[in-house]
């Protein structure tokens, strides 16, 4: 997830294969990435089962960006660094979800220079 978000933000097109296990975790992470990255203006698709791709297609951002986490800690952590690349910033819904694997994640990001508003 982090790699897909980073590639989009760095304008690096990709076609990942072998990601079928992302569909059977806390949420369907492939579908979640497609939906949430669209909010940031990136049009991803799933060319075939177990694949995720971005060919550089973009769309307009029409609303403030609020990233749904789907109760999945990795969604929150994958999108948080996007705040540096998205001028208007982003909101991470249900930020407490990171407590599952990294309870001090937000504290550590603050120490790294992120502005985090509760």
PDB file of N, CA, C and O in Angstrom, residues 47-118:
ATOM      1  N   UNK A  47      -6.093  -4.545 -13.441  1.00  0.00           N
ATOM      2  CA  UNK A  47      -6.178  -5.147 -14.773  1.00  0.00           C
ATOM      3  C   UNK A  47      -6.635  -6.606 -14.762  1.00  0.00           C
ATOM      4  O   UNK A  47      -7.307  -7.047 -15.680  1.00  0.00           O
ATOM      5  N   UNK A  48      -6.247  -7.331 -13.735  1.00  0.00           N
ATOM      6  CA  UNK A  48      -6.635  -8.734 -13.570  1.00  0.00           C
ATOM      7  C   UNK A  48      -6.563  -9.046 -12.079  1.00  0.00           C
ATOM      8  O   UNK A  48      -5.992  -8.277 -11.300  1.00  0.00           O
ATOM      9  N   UNK A  49      -7.129 -10.169 -11.699  1.00  0.00           N
ATOM     10  CA  UNK A  49      -7.078 -10.589 -10.296  1.00  0.00           C
ATOM     11  C   UNK A  49      -5.629 -10.627  -9.828  1.00  0.00           C
ATOM     12  O   UNK A  49      -4.755 -11.181 -10.491  1.00  0.00           O
ATOM     13  N   UNK A  50      -5.350  -9.993  -8.691  1.00  0.00           N
ATOM     14  CA  UNK A  50      -4.000  -9.995  -8.140  1.00  0.00           C
ATOM     15  C   UNK A  50      -3.070  -8.965  -8.750  1.00  0.00           C
ATOM     16  O   UNK A  50      -1.861  -9.062  -8.606  1.00  0.00           O
ATOM     17  N   UNK A  51      -3.638  -7.951  -9.411  1.00  0.00           N
ATOM     18  CA  UNK A  51      -2.821  -6.905 -10.027  1.00  0.00           C
ATOM     19  C   UNK A  51      -3.367  -5.529  -9.645  1.00  0.00           C
ATOM     20  O   UNK A  51      -4.554  -5.363  -9.374  1.00  0.00           O
ATOM     21  N   UNK A  52      -2.489  -4.556  -9.640  1.00  0.00           N
ATOM     22  CA  UNK A  52      -2.850  -3.162  -9.393  1.00  0.00           C
ATOM     23  C   UNK A  52      -1.967  -2.311 -10.277  1.00  0.00           C
ATOM     24  O   UNK A  52      -0.749  -2.520 -10.336  1.00  0.00           O
ATOM     25  N   UNK A  53      -2.572  -1.345 -10.979  1.00  0.00           N
ATOM     26  CA  UNK A  53      -1.794  -0.555 -11.931  1.00  0.00           C
ATOM     27  C   UNK A  53      -2.209   0.913 -11.916  1.00  0.00           C
ATOM     28  O   UNK A  53      -3.350   1.252 -11.634  1.00  0.00           O
ATOM     29  N   UNK A  54      -1.228   1.737 -12.237  1.00  0.00           N
ATOM     30  CA  UNK A  54      -1.467   3.154 -12.485  1.00  0.00           C
ATOM     31  C   UNK A  54      -0.653   3.541 -13.706  1.00  0.00           C
ATOM     32  O   UNK A  54       0.562   3.375 -13.743  1.00  0.00           O
ATOM     33  N   UNK A  55      -1.356   4.054 -14.715  1.00  0.00           N
ATOM     34  CA  UNK A  55      -0.713   4.431 -15.977  1.00  0.00           C
ATOM     35  C   UNK A  55      -0.572   5.940 -16.115  1.00  0.00           C
ATOM     36  O   UNK A  55      -0.425   6.457 -17.209  1.00  0.00           O
ATOM     37  N   UNK A  56      -0.631   6.635 -15.000  1.00  0.00           N
ATOM     38  CA  UNK A  56      -0.454   8.080 -15.026  1.00  0.00           C
ATOM     39  C   UNK A  56      -1.739   8.870 -15.156  1.00  0.00           C
ATOM     40  O   UNK A  56      -1.697  10.097 -15.195  1.00  0.00           O
ATOM     41  N   UNK A  57      -2.884   8.187 -15.216  1.00  0.00           N
ATOM     42  CA  UNK A  57      -4.149   8.907 -15.357  1.00  0.00           C
ATOM     43  C   UNK A  57      -4.455   9.680 -14.080  1.00  0.00           C
ATOM     44  O   UNK A  57      -4.251   9.185 -12.979  1.00  0.00           O
ATOM     45  N   UNK A  58      -4.955  10.896 -14.290  1.00  0.00           N
ATOM     46  CA  UNK A  58      -5.295  11.766 -13.165  1.00  0.00           C
ATOM     47  C   UNK A  58      -6.724  12.272 -13.334  1.00  0.00           C
ATOM     48  O   UNK A  58      -7.271  12.283 -14.434  1.00  0.00           O
ATOM     49  N   UNK A  59      -7.302  12.697 -12.255  1.00  0.00           N
ATOM     50  CA  UNK A  59      -8.600  13.356 -12.272  1.00  0.00           C
ATOM     51  C   UNK A  59      -8.533  14.529 -11.302  1.00  0.00           C
ATOM     52  O   UNK A  59      -7.616  14.620 -10.487  1.00  0.00           O
ATOM     53  N   UNK A  60      -9.494  15.418 -11.408  1.00  0.00           N
ATOM     54  CA  UNK A  60      -9.528  16.576 -10.526  1.00  0.00           C
ATOM     55  C   UNK A  60      -9.902  16.158  -9.108  1.00  0.00           C
ATOM     56  O   UNK A  60     -10.684  15.230  -8.909  1.00  0.00           O
ATOM     57  N   UNK A  61      -9.347  16.873  -8.160  1.00  0.00           N
ATOM     58  CA  UNK A  61      -9.724  16.682  -6.765  1.00  0.00           C
ATOM     59  C   UNK A  61     -10.890  17.623  -6.519  1.00  0.00           C
ATOM     60  O   UNK A  61     -10.766  18.830  -6.696  1.00  0.00           O
ATOM     61  N   UNK A  62     -12.026  17.065  -6.134  1.00  0.00           N
ATOM     62  CA  UNK A  62     -13.232  17.880  -6.040  1.00  0.00           C
ATOM     63  C   UNK A  62     -13.654  18.210  -4.612  1.00  0.00           C
ATOM     64  O   UNK A  62     -14.594  18.949  -4.409  1.00  0.00           O
ATOM     65  N   UNK A  63     -12.989  17.640  -3.638  1.00  0.00           N
ATOM     66  CA  UNK A  63     -13.383  17.883  -2.250  1.00  0.00           C
ATOM     67  C   UNK A  63     -12.149  17.775  -1.366  1.00  0.00           C
ATOM     68  O   UNK A  63     -11.110  17.260  -1.800  1.00  0.00           O
ATOM     69  N   UNK A  64     -12.244  18.250  -0.140  1.00  0.00           N
ATOM     70  CA  UNK A  64     -11.142  18.000   0.789  1.00  0.00           C
ATOM     71  C   UNK A  64     -10.897  16.490   0.871  1.00  0.00           C
ATOM     72  O   UNK A  64     -11.830  15.693   0.801  1.00  0.00           O
ATOM     73  N   UNK A  65      -9.654  16.103   1.022  1.00  0.00           N
ATOM     74  CA  UNK A  65      -9.295  14.689   0.981  1.00  0.00           C
ATOM     75  C   UNK A  65      -9.371  14.092   2.383  1.00  0.00           C
ATOM     76  O   UNK A  65      -8.618  14.464   3.278  1.00  0.00           O
ATOM     77  N   UNK A  66     -10.294  13.163   2.546  1.00  0.00           N
ATOM     78  CA  UNK A  66     -10.429  12.413   3.787  1.00  0.00           C
ATOM     79  C   UNK A  66     -10.258  10.941   3.437  1.00  0.00           C
ATOM     80  O   UNK A  66     -11.077  10.360   2.724  1.00  0.00           O
ATOM     81  N   UNK A  67      -9.185  10.356   3.910  1.00  0.00           N
ATOM     82  CA  UNK A  67      -8.848   8.973   3.578  1.00  0.00           C
ATOM     83  C   UNK A  67      -9.528   8.030   4.569  1.00  0.00           C
ATOM     84  O   UNK A  67      -9.293   8.107   5.774  1.00  0.00           O
ATOM     85  N   UNK A  68     -10.354   7.144   4.051  1.00  0.00           N
ATOM     86  CA  UNK A  68     -10.977   6.110   4.880  1.00  0.00           C
ATOM     87  C   UNK A  68      -9.929   5.036   5.167  1.00  0.00           C
ATOM     88  O   UNK A  68      -9.134   4.691   4.300  1.00  0.00           O
ATOM     89  N   UNK A  69      -9.949   4.529   6.382  1.00  0.00           N
ATOM     90  CA  UNK A  69      -8.961   3.508   6.743  1.00  0.00           C
ATOM     91  C   UNK A  69      -9.532   2.099   6.719  1.00  0.00           C
ATOM     92  O   UNK A  69      -8.774   1.131   6.766  1.00  0.00           O
ATOM     93  N   UNK A  70     -10.851   1.971   6.674  1.00  0.00           N
ATOM     94  CA  UNK A  70     -11.484   0.647   6.615  1.00  0.00           C
ATOM     95  C   UNK A  70     -11.077  -0.224   7.808  1.00  0.00           C
ATOM     96  O   UNK A  70     -10.955  -1.442   7.684  1.00  0.00           O
ATOM     97  N   UNK A  71     -10.812   0.419   8.939  1.00  0.00           N
ATOM     98  CA  UNK A  71     -10.338  -0.274  10.137  1.00  0.00           C
ATOM     99  C   UNK A  71      -9.037  -1.042   9.870  1.00  0.00           C
ATOM    100  O   UNK A  71      -8.775  -2.079  10.472  1.00  0.00           O
ATOM    101  N   UNK A  72      -8.228  -0.511   8.972  1.00  0.00           N
ATOM    102  CA  UNK A  72      -6.977  -1.163   8.547  1.00  0.00           C
ATOM    103  C   UNK A  72      -5.808  -0.231   8.859  1.00  0.00           C
ATOM    104  O   UNK A  72      -5.674   0.840   8.261  1.00  0.00           O
ATOM    105  N   UNK A  73      -4.971  -0.646   9.792  1.00  0.00           N
ATOM    106  CA  UNK A  73      -3.839   0.159  10.226  1.00  0.00           C
ATOM    107  C   UNK A  73      -2.903   0.524   9.082  1.00  0.00           C
ATOM    108  O   UNK A  73      -2.343   1.614   9.040  1.00  0.00           O
ATOM    109  N   UNK A  74      -2.710  -0.364   8.146  1.00  0.00           N
ATOM    110  CA  UNK A  74      -1.786  -0.096   7.039  1.00  0.00           C
ATOM    111  C   UNK A  74      -2.313   0.974   6.081  1.00  0.00           C
ATOM    112  O   UNK A  74      -1.529   1.680   5.461  1.00  0.00           O
ATOM    113  N   UNK A  75      -3.621   1.123   5.979  1.00  0.00           N
ATOM    114  CA  UNK A  75      -4.162   2.203   5.147  1.00  0.00           C
ATOM    115  C   UNK A  75      -3.788   3.554   5.752  1.00  0.00           C
ATOM    116  O   UNK A  75      -3.339   4.451   5.046  1.00  0.00           O
ATOM    117  N   UNK A  76      -3.951   3.689   7.051  1.00  0.00           N
ATOM    118  CA  UNK A  76      -3.606   4.952   7.711  1.00  0.00           C
ATOM    119  C   UNK A  76      -2.127   5.259   7.544  1.00  0.00           C
ATOM    120  O   UNK A  76      -1.746   6.383   7.190  1.00  0.00           O
ATOM    121  N   UNK A  77      -1.291   4.275   7.770  1.00  0.00           N
ATOM    122  CA  UNK A  77       0.154   4.503   7.705  1.00  0.00           C
ATOM    123  C   UNK A  77       0.637   4.717   6.275  1.00  0.00           C
ATOM    124  O   UNK A  77       1.587   5.465   6.046  1.00  0.00           O
ATOM    125  N   UNK A  78      -0.012   4.096   5.305  1.00  0.00           N
ATOM    126  CA  UNK A  78       0.398   4.275   3.910  1.00  0.00           C
ATOM    127  C   UNK A  78       0.094   5.682   3.408  1.00  0.00           C
ATOM    128  O   UNK A  78       0.852   6.247   2.620  1.00  0.00           O
ATOM    129  N   UNK A  79      -1.008   6.251   3.875  1.00  0.00           N
ATOM    130  CA  UNK A  79      -1.425   7.561   3.364  1.00  0.00           C
ATOM    131  C   UNK A  79      -0.904   8.743   4.164  1.00  0.00           C
ATOM    132  O   UNK A  79      -0.841   9.853   3.645  1.00  0.00           O
ATOM    133  N   UNK A  80      -0.523   8.561   5.407  1.00  0.00           N
ATOM    134  CA  UNK A  80      -0.091   9.689   6.237  1.00  0.00           C
ATOM    135  C   UNK A  80       1.023  10.516   5.597  1.00  0.00           C
ATOM    136  O   UNK A  80       0.923  11.744   5.553  1.00  0.00           O
ATOM    137  N   UNK A  81       2.084   9.906   5.054  1.00  0.00           N
ATOM    138  CA  UNK A  81       3.146  10.726   4.452  1.00  0.00           C
ATOM    139  C   UNK A  81       2.694  11.519   3.219  1.00  0.00           C
ATOM    140  O   UNK A  81       3.371  12.453   2.807  1.00  0.00           O
ATOM    141  N   UNK A  82       1.540  11.187   2.677  1.00  0.00           N
ATOM    142  CA  UNK A  82       1.021  11.936   1.530  1.00  0.00           C
ATOM    143  C   UNK A  82       0.761  13.393   1.881  1.00  0.00           C
ATOM    144  O   UNK A  82       0.705  14.253   0.997  1.00  0.00           O
ATOM    145  N   UNK A  83       0.631  13.684   3.161  1.00  0.00           N
ATOM    146  CA  UNK A  83       0.402  15.069   3.580  1.00  0.00           C
ATOM    147  C   UNK A  83       1.519  15.994   3.122  1.00  0.00           C
ATOM    148  O   UNK A  83       1.296  17.179   2.879  1.00  0.00           O
ATOM    149  N   UNK A  84       2.736  15.468   2.993  1.00  0.00           N
ATOM    150  CA  UNK A  84       3.849  16.291   2.511  1.00  0.00           C
ATOM    151  C   UNK A  84       3.706  16.634   1.032  1.00  0.00           C
ATOM    152  O   UNK A  84       4.198  17.657   0.573  1.00  0.00           O
ATOM    153  N   UNK A  85       3.054  15.782   0.265  1.00  0.00           N
ATOM    154  CA  UNK A  85       2.973  15.964  -1.183  1.00  0.00           C
ATOM    155  C   UNK A  85       1.663  16.589  -1.651  1.00  0.00           C
ATOM    156  O   UNK A  85       1.568  17.033  -2.788  1.00  0.00           O
ATOM    157  N   UNK A  86       0.662  16.622  -0.793  1.00  0.00           N
ATOM    158  CA  UNK A  86      -0.640  17.171  -1.173  1.00  0.00           C
ATOM    159  C   UNK A  86      -0.795  18.519  -0.479  1.00  0.00           C
ATOM    160  O   UNK A  86      -0.957  18.577   0.749  1.00  0.00           O
ATOM    161  N   UNK A  87      -0.702  19.616  -1.252  1.00  0.00           N
ATOM    162  CA  UNK A  87      -0.662  20.962  -0.662  1.00  0.00           C
ATOM    163  C   UNK A  87      -1.808  21.268   0.299  1.00  0.00           C
ATOM    164  O   UNK A  87      -1.597  21.911   1.321  1.00  0.00           O
ATOM    165  N   UNK A  88      -3.014  20.840  -0.025  1.00  0.00           N
ATOM    166  CA  UNK A  88      -4.147  21.142   0.852  1.00  0.00           C
ATOM    167  C   UNK A  88      -4.222  20.206   2.055  1.00  0.00           C
ATOM    168  O   UNK A  88      -5.087  20.352   2.900  1.00  0.00           O
ATOM    169  N   UNK A  89      -3.317  19.248   2.142  1.00  0.00           N
ATOM    170  CA  UNK A  89      -3.296  18.310   3.251  1.00  0.00           C
ATOM    171  C   UNK A  89      -4.341  17.227   3.102  1.00  0.00           C
ATOM    172  O   UNK A  89      -5.121  17.217   2.151  1.00  0.00           O
ATOM    173  N   UNK A  90      -4.342  16.316   4.039  1.00  0.00           N
ATOM    174  CA  UNK A  90      -5.310  15.230   4.024  1.00  0.00           C
ATOM    175  C   UNK A  90      -5.785  14.979   5.452  1.00  0.00           C
ATOM    176  O   UNK A  90      -5.136  15.377   6.411  1.00  0.00           O
ATOM    177  N   UNK A  91      -6.893  14.307   5.545  1.00  0.00           N
ATOM    178  CA  UNK A  91      -7.430  13.867   6.823  1.00  0.00           C
ATOM    179  C   UNK A  91      -7.435  12.343   6.795  1.00  0.00           C
ATOM    180  O   UNK A  91      -7.848  11.743   5.797  1.00  0.00           O
ATOM    181  N   UNK A  92      -6.962  11.734   7.861  1.00  0.00           N
ATOM    182  CA  UNK A  92      -7.011  10.281   7.983  1.00  0.00           C
ATOM    183  C   UNK A  92      -8.168   9.951   8.918  1.00  0.00           C
ATOM    184  O   UNK A  92      -8.136  10.300  10.105  1.00  0.00           O
ATOM    185  N   UNK A  93      -9.198   9.308   8.397  1.00  0.00           N
ATOM    186  CA  UNK A  93     -10.336   8.913   9.223  1.00  0.00           C
ATOM    187  C   UNK A  93      -9.925   7.759  10.134  1.00  0.00           C
ATOM    188  O   UNK A  93      -9.122   6.910   9.751  1.00  0.00           O
ATOM    189  N   UNK A  94     -10.442   7.754  11.311  1.00  0.00           N
ATOM    190  CA  UNK A  94     -10.160   6.700  12.288  1.00  0.00           C
ATOM    191  C   UNK A  94      -8.655   6.507  12.510  1.00  0.00           C
ATOM    192  O   UNK A  94      -8.132   5.400  12.381  1.00  0.00           O
ATOM    193  N   UNK A  95      -7.934   7.569  12.849  1.00  0.00           N
ATOM    194  CA  UNK A  95      -6.486   7.468  12.992  1.00  0.00           C
ATOM    195  C   UNK A  95      -6.029   6.512  14.090  1.00  0.00           C
ATOM    196  O   UNK A  95      -4.921   5.991  14.039  1.00  0.00           O
ATOM    197  N   UNK A  96      -6.889   6.257  15.060  1.00  0.00           N
ATOM    198  CA  UNK A  96      -6.525   5.356  16.154  1.00  0.00           C
ATOM    199  C   UNK A  96      -6.306   3.923  15.682  1.00  0.00           C
ATOM    200  O   UNK A  96      -5.750   3.102  16.422  1.00  0.00           O
ATOM    201  N   UNK A  97      -6.660   3.604  14.463  1.00  0.00           N
ATOM    202  CA  UNK A  97      -6.499   2.245  13.947  1.00  0.00           C
ATOM    203  C   UNK A  97      -5.033   1.794  13.955  1.00  0.00           C
ATOM    204  O   UNK A  97      -4.750   0.605  14.016  1.00  0.00           O
ATOM    205  N   UNK A  98      -4.099   2.742  13.944  1.00  0.00           N
ATOM    206  CA  UNK A  98      -2.676   2.376  13.942  1.00  0.00           C
ATOM    207  C   UNK A  98      -2.249   1.698  15.243  1.00  0.00           C
ATOM    208  O   UNK A  98      -1.205   1.045  15.278  1.00  0.00           O
ATOM    209  N   UNK A  99      -3.059   1.816  16.279  1.00  0.00           N
ATOM    210  CA  UNK A  99      -2.683   1.207  17.559  1.00  0.00           C
ATOM    211  C   UNK A  99      -2.528  -0.309  17.458  1.00  0.00           C
ATOM    212  O   UNK A  99      -1.859  -0.922  18.282  1.00  0.00           O
ATOM    213  N   UNK A 100      -3.106  -0.895  16.436  1.00  0.00           N
ATOM    214  CA  UNK A 100      -3.003  -2.340  16.247  1.00  0.00           C
ATOM    215  C   UNK A 100      -1.551  -2.786  16.090  1.00  0.00           C
ATOM    216  O   UNK A 100      -1.150  -3.819  16.605  1.00  0.00           O
ATOM    217  N   UNK A 101      -0.769  -1.998  15.354  1.00  0.00           N
ATOM    218  CA  UNK A 101       0.611  -2.419  15.074  1.00  0.00           C
ATOM    219  C   UNK A 101       1.667  -1.401  15.491  1.00  0.00           C
ATOM    220  O   UNK A 101       2.833  -1.756  15.619  1.00  0.00           O
ATOM    221  N   UNK A 102       1.270  -0.129  15.668  1.00  0.00           N
ATOM    222  CA  UNK A 102       2.263   0.920  15.925  1.00  0.00           C
ATOM    223  C   UNK A 102       1.594   2.015  16.760  1.00  0.00           C
ATOM    224  O   UNK A 102       1.264   3.084  16.242  1.00  0.00           O
ATOM    225  N   UNK A 103       1.394   1.755  18.041  1.00  0.00           N
ATOM    226  CA  UNK A 103       0.632   2.686  18.889  1.00  0.00           C
ATOM    227  C   UNK A 103       1.173   4.116  18.934  1.00  0.00           C
ATOM    228  O   UNK A 103       0.413   5.053  19.145  1.00  0.00           O
ATOM    229  N   UNK A 104       2.458   4.308  18.732  1.00  0.00           N
ATOM    230  CA  UNK A 104       3.048   5.650  18.818  1.00  0.00           C
ATOM    231  C   UNK A 104       3.332   6.250  17.433  1.00  0.00           C
ATOM    232  O   UNK A 104       4.119   7.189  17.322  1.00  0.00           O
ATOM    233  N   UNK A 105       2.670   5.737  16.425  1.00  0.00           N
ATOM    234  CA  UNK A 105       2.903   6.193  15.041  1.00  0.00           C
ATOM    235  C   UNK A 105       2.742   7.707  14.902  1.00  0.00           C
ATOM    236  O   UNK A 105       3.625   8.389  14.384  1.00  0.00           O
ATOM    237  N   UNK A 106       1.628   8.234  15.369  1.00  0.00           N
ATOM    238  CA  UNK A 106       1.370   9.671  15.202  1.00  0.00           C
ATOM    239  C   UNK A 106       2.356  10.509  16.014  1.00  0.00           C
ATOM    240  O   UNK A 106       2.806  11.556  15.535  1.00  0.00           O
ATOM    241  N   UNK A 107       2.736  10.043  17.187  1.00  0.00           N
ATOM    242  CA  UNK A 107       3.742  10.751  17.980  1.00  0.00           C
ATOM    243  C   UNK A 107       5.076  10.794  17.238  1.00  0.00           C
ATOM    244  O   UNK A 107       5.751  11.834  17.206  1.00  0.00           O
ATOM    245  N   UNK A 108       5.442   9.686  16.640  1.00  0.00           N
ATOM    246  CA  UNK A 108       6.700   9.637  15.901  1.00  0.00           C
ATOM    247  C   UNK A 108       6.665  10.522  14.661  1.00  0.00           C
ATOM    248  O   UNK A 108       7.669  11.147  14.310  1.00  0.00           O
ATOM    249  N   UNK A 109       5.510  10.602  14.001  1.00  0.00           N
ATOM    250  CA  UNK A 109       5.405  11.512  12.845  1.00  0.00           C
ATOM    251  C   UNK A 109       5.531  12.967  13.286  1.00  0.00           C
ATOM    252  O   UNK A 109       6.149  13.770  12.589  1.00  0.00           O
ATOM    253  N   UNK A 110       4.940  13.305  14.424  1.00  0.00           N
ATOM    254  CA  UNK A 110       5.101  14.670  14.952  1.00  0.00           C
ATOM    255  C   UNK A 110       6.577  14.982  15.172  1.00  0.00           C
ATOM    256  O   UNK A 110       7.055  16.059  14.822  1.00  0.00           O
ATOM    257  N   UNK A 111       7.294  14.029  15.762  1.00  0.00           N
ATOM    258  CA  UNK A 111       8.738  14.207  15.997  1.00  0.00           C
ATOM    259  C   UNK A 111       9.497  14.382  14.686  1.00  0.00           C
ATOM    260  O   UNK A 111      10.537  15.043  14.650  1.00  0.00           O
ATOM    261  N   UNK A 112       8.977  13.806  13.599  1.00  0.00           N
ATOM    262  CA  UNK A 112       9.625  13.908  12.294  1.00  0.00           C
ATOM    263  C   UNK A 112       9.239  15.179  11.552  1.00  0.00           C
ATOM    264  O   UNK A 112       9.703  15.419  10.443  1.00  0.00           O
ATOM    265  N   UNK A 113       8.360  15.996  12.152  1.00  0.00           N
ATOM    266  CA  UNK A 113       8.021  17.274  11.535  1.00  0.00           C
ATOM    267  C   UNK A 113       6.628  17.376  10.938  1.00  0.00           C
ATOM    268  O   UNK A 113       6.293  18.394  10.345  1.00  0.00           O
ATOM    269  N   UNK A 114       5.820  16.348  11.077  1.00  0.00           N
ATOM    270  CA  UNK A 114       4.452  16.408  10.567  1.00  0.00           C
ATOM    271  C   UNK A 114       3.611  17.275  11.482  1.00  0.00           C
ATOM    272  O   UNK A 114       3.767  17.242  12.707  1.00  0.00           O
ATOM    273  N   UNK A 115       2.702  18.030  10.893  1.00  0.00           N
ATOM    274  CA  UNK A 115       1.708  18.764  11.674  1.00  0.00           C
ATOM    275  C   UNK A 115       0.468  17.894  11.709  1.00  0.00           C
ATOM    276  O   UNK A 115      -0.149  17.623  10.675  1.00  0.00           O
ATOM    277  N   UNK A 116       0.132  17.431  12.875  1.00  0.00           N
ATOM    278  CA  UNK A 116      -1.009  16.531  13.027  1.00  0.00           C
ATOM    279  C   UNK A 116      -2.027  17.205  13.924  1.00  0.00           C
ATOM    280  O   UNK A 116      -1.717  17.602  15.049  1.00  0.00           O
ATOM    281  N   UNK A 117      -3.227  17.333  13.396  1.00  0.00           N
ATOM    282  CA  UNK A 117      -4.313  17.952  14.155  1.00  0.00           C
ATOM    283  C   UNK A 117      -5.288  16.871  14.573  1.00  0.00           C
ATOM    284  O   UNK A 117      -5.637  16.012  13.777  1.00  0.00           O
ATOM    285  N   UNK A 118      -5.702  16.944  15.808  1.00  0.00           N
ATOM    286  CA  UNK A 118      -6.670  15.968  16.316  1.00  0.00           C
ATOM    287  C   UNK A 118      -8.078  16.391  15.991  1.00  0.00           C
ATOM    288  O   UNK A 118      -8.409  17.486  15.784  1.00  0.00           O
TER     289      UNK A 118
END
